[in-house]
C-alpha positions as a printed Julia matrix, in Angstrom:
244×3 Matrix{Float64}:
  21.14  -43.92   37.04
  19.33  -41.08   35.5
  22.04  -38.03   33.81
  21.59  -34.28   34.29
  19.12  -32.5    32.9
  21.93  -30.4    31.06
  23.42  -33.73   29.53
  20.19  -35.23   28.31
  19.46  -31.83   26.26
  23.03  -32.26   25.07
  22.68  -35.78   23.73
  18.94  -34.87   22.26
  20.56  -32.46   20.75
  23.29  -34.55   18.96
  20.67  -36.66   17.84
  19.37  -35.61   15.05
  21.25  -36.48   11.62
  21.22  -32.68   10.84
  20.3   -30.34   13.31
  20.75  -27.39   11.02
  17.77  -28.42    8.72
  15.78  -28.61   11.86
  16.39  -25.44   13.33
  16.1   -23.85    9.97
  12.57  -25.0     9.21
  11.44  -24.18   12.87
  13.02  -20.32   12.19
  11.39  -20.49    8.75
   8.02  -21.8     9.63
   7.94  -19.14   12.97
   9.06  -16.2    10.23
   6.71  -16.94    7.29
   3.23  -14.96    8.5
   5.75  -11.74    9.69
   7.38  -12.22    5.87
   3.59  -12.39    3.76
   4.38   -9.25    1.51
   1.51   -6.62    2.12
  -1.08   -6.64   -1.14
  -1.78   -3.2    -2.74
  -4.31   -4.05   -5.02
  -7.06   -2.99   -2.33
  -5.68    0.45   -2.31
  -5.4     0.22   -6.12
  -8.98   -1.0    -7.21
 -10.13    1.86   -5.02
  -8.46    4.68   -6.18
  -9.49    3.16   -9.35
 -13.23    2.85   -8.51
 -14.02    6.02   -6.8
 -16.16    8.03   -7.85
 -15.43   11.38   -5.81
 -11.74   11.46   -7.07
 -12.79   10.7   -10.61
 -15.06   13.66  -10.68
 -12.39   16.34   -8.98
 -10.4    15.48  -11.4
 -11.98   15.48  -14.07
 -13.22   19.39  -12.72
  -9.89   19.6   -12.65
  -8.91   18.51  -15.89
 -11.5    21.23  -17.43
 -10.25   23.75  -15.25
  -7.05   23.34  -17.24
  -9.1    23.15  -20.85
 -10.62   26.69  -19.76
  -7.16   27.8   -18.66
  -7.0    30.18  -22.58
  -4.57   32.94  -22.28
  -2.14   31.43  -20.68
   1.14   29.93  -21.41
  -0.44   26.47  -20.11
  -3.32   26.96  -22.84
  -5.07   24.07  -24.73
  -4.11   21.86  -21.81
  -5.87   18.73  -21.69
  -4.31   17.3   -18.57
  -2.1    17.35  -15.91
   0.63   14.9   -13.85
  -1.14   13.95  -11.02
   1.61   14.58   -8.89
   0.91   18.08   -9.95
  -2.51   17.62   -7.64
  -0.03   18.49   -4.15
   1.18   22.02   -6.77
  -2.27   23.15   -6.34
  -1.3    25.09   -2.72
   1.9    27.04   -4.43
  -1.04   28.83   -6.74
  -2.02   31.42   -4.37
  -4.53   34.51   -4.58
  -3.7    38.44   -5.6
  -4.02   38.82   -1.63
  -1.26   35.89   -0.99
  -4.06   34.72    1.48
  -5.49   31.56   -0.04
  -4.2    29.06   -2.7
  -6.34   27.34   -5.69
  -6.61   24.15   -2.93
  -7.92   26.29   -0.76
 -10.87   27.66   -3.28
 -11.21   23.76   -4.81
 -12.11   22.16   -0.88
 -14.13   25.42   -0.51
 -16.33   24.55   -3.67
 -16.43   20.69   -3.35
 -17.46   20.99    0.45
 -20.16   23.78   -0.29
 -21.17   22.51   -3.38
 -20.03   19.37   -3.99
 -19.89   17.41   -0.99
 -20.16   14.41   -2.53
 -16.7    14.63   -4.1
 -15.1    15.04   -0.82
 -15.85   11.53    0.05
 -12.65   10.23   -1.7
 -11.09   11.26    0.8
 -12.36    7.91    2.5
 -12.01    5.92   -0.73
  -8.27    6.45   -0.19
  -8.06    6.2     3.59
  -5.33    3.24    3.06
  -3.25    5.23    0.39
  -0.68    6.27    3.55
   0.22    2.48    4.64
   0.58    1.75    0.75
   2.91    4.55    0.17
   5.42    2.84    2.9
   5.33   -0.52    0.73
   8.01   -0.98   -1.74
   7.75   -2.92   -4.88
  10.79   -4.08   -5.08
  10.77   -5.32   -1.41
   8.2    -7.54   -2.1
   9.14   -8.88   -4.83
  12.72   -9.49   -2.84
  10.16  -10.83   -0.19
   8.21  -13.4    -2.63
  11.94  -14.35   -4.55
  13.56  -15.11   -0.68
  10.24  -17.25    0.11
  10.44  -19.8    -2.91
  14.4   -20.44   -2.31
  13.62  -21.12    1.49
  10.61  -23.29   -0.14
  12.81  -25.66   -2.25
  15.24  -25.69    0.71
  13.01  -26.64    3.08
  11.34  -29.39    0.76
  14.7   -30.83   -0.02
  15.67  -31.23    3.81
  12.1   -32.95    4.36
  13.17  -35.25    1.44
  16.42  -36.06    2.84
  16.3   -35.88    6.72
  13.27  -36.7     7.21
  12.26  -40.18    8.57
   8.63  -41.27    7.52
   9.2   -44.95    8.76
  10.57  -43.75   12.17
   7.31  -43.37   14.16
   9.85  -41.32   16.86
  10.84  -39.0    14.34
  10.19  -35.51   15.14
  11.45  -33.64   12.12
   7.88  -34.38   10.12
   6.67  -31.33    8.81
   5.05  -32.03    5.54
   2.15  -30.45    6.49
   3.25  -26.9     6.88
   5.19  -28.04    3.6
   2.19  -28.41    1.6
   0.55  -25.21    3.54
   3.64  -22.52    2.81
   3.39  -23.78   -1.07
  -0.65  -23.07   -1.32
   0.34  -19.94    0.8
   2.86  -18.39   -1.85
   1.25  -19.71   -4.33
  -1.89  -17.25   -3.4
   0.67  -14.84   -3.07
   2.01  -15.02   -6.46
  -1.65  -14.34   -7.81
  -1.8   -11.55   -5.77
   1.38  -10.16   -6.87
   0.62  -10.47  -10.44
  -3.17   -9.06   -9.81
  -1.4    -6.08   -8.51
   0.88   -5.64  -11.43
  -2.04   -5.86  -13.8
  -4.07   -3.44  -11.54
  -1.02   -0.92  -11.4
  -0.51   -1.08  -14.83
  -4.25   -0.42  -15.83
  -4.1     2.38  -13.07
  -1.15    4.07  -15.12
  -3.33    4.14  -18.35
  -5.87    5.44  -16.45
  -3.87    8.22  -15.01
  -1.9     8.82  -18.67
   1.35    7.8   -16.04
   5.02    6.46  -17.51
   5.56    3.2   -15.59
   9.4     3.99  -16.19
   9.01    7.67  -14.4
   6.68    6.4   -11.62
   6.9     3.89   -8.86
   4.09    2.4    -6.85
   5.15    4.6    -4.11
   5.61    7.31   -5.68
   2.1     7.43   -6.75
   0.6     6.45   -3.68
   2.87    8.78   -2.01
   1.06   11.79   -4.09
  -2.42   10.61   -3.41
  -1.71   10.69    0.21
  -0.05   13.81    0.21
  -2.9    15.69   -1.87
  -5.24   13.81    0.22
  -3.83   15.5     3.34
  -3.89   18.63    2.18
  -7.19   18.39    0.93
  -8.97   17.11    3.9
  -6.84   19.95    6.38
  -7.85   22.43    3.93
 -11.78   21.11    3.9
 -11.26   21.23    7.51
 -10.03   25.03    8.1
 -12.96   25.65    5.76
 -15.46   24.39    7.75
 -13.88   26.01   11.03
 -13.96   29.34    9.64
 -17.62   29.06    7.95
 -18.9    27.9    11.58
 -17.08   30.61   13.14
 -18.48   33.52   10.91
 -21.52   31.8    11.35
 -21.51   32.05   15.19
 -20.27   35.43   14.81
 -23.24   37.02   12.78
 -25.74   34.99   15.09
 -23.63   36.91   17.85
 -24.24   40.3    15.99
 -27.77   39.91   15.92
């Protein structure tokens, strides 16, 4: 006599020697590509590497050498989160700011330099990441690890050719995984760091997303302001073509 469909799952169920170990490693195998930490050291090389942002700031950096007279005189640098400062320095008329005048003279002049803007296009996703997430994220992965390699060693039934709960295979493929990951982690640390000599930044004073938080703000501002200028220099433009 064959049982109910509802009494069979019941006694599959029961089963097992351990069910929890089973449902476990399905939740943990099913949760492991949403819970791969996100790897900043793209976004890092590049703001590194690129050559537009190197040379605004370093017109940047001499704007603040020439700076004599002032109370900022002699300056040989600046905190780059002073980069987003640069639209609170506004004209005698109050009607443009020095960001204003530096997208003005890079786009006219310098066009070139303008193209970090695409160097940095990922700068916004990185600024949502938070260090110490992922390394939360890449701690939580190897204890679920060594728990799920214990369970395999002690529920698991190599001999029992019926013996569902055989997952040695995605085993061995989470450990190569976070392995990978660990590299990556620690050739982001290495990048970071070598990015905060670069910059002359205080690893104790700024976080990862802090900094990439203040490269995507300035880069925002920039490319609106580079954008208003072009609007208006088309529209006189058309206007004078109109006079004529």
């Amino acid at each position: 006599m064959s049982l109910p469909v509802s009494l069979c799952l019941s006694l599959s169920l029961s089963l097992p020697v351990s069910l929890s170990p089973c449902l476990s490693l399905s939740l943990f195998s099913l949760s492991l590509s949403l819970s791969l930490p996100v790897s900043l050291s793209p976004c890092l090389s590049l703001s590194l590497k690129s050559k537009g942002f190197s040379r605004l700031l370093s017109g940047s950096s001499a704007g603040n050498y020439m700076n004599a007279g002032s109370r900022n005189a002699q300056s040989y640098g600046f905190d780059l989160g002073s980069l987003c400062k640069l639209k609170d320095t506004k004209s005698a008329d109050q009607k443009s700011t020095l960001l204003h005048f530096l997208a003005a003279v890079c786009e006219e002049e310098f066009p070139e330099v303008t193209k970090f803007s695409d160097d940095l296009q990922h700068v916004d996703r990185a600024s949502r990441v938070s260090a110490e997430s992922l390394e939360k994220n890449l701690v939580q992965m190897e204890r679920q690890l060594v728990q799920l390699e214990r369970d395999l060693d002690t529920f698991s039934s190599p001999d029992d050719s019926e013996d569902l709960f055989t997952a040695k295979i995605f085993s061995t493929s989470a450990r190569e995984q976070y392995q990978k990951l660990m590299i990556m982690h620690s050739n982001m640390g290495t990048l970071y760091q070598n990015m905060l000599d670069y910059f002359a930044l205080d690893s104790k004073k700024t976080s990862v997303e802090e900094l990439f938080t203040d490269l995507s703000n300035f880069r925002t501002m920039f490319l609106t302001n580079v954008i208003a200028f072009i609007y208006v220099n088309d529209f006189i433009i058309e206007t004078l073509k109109f006079g004529e």
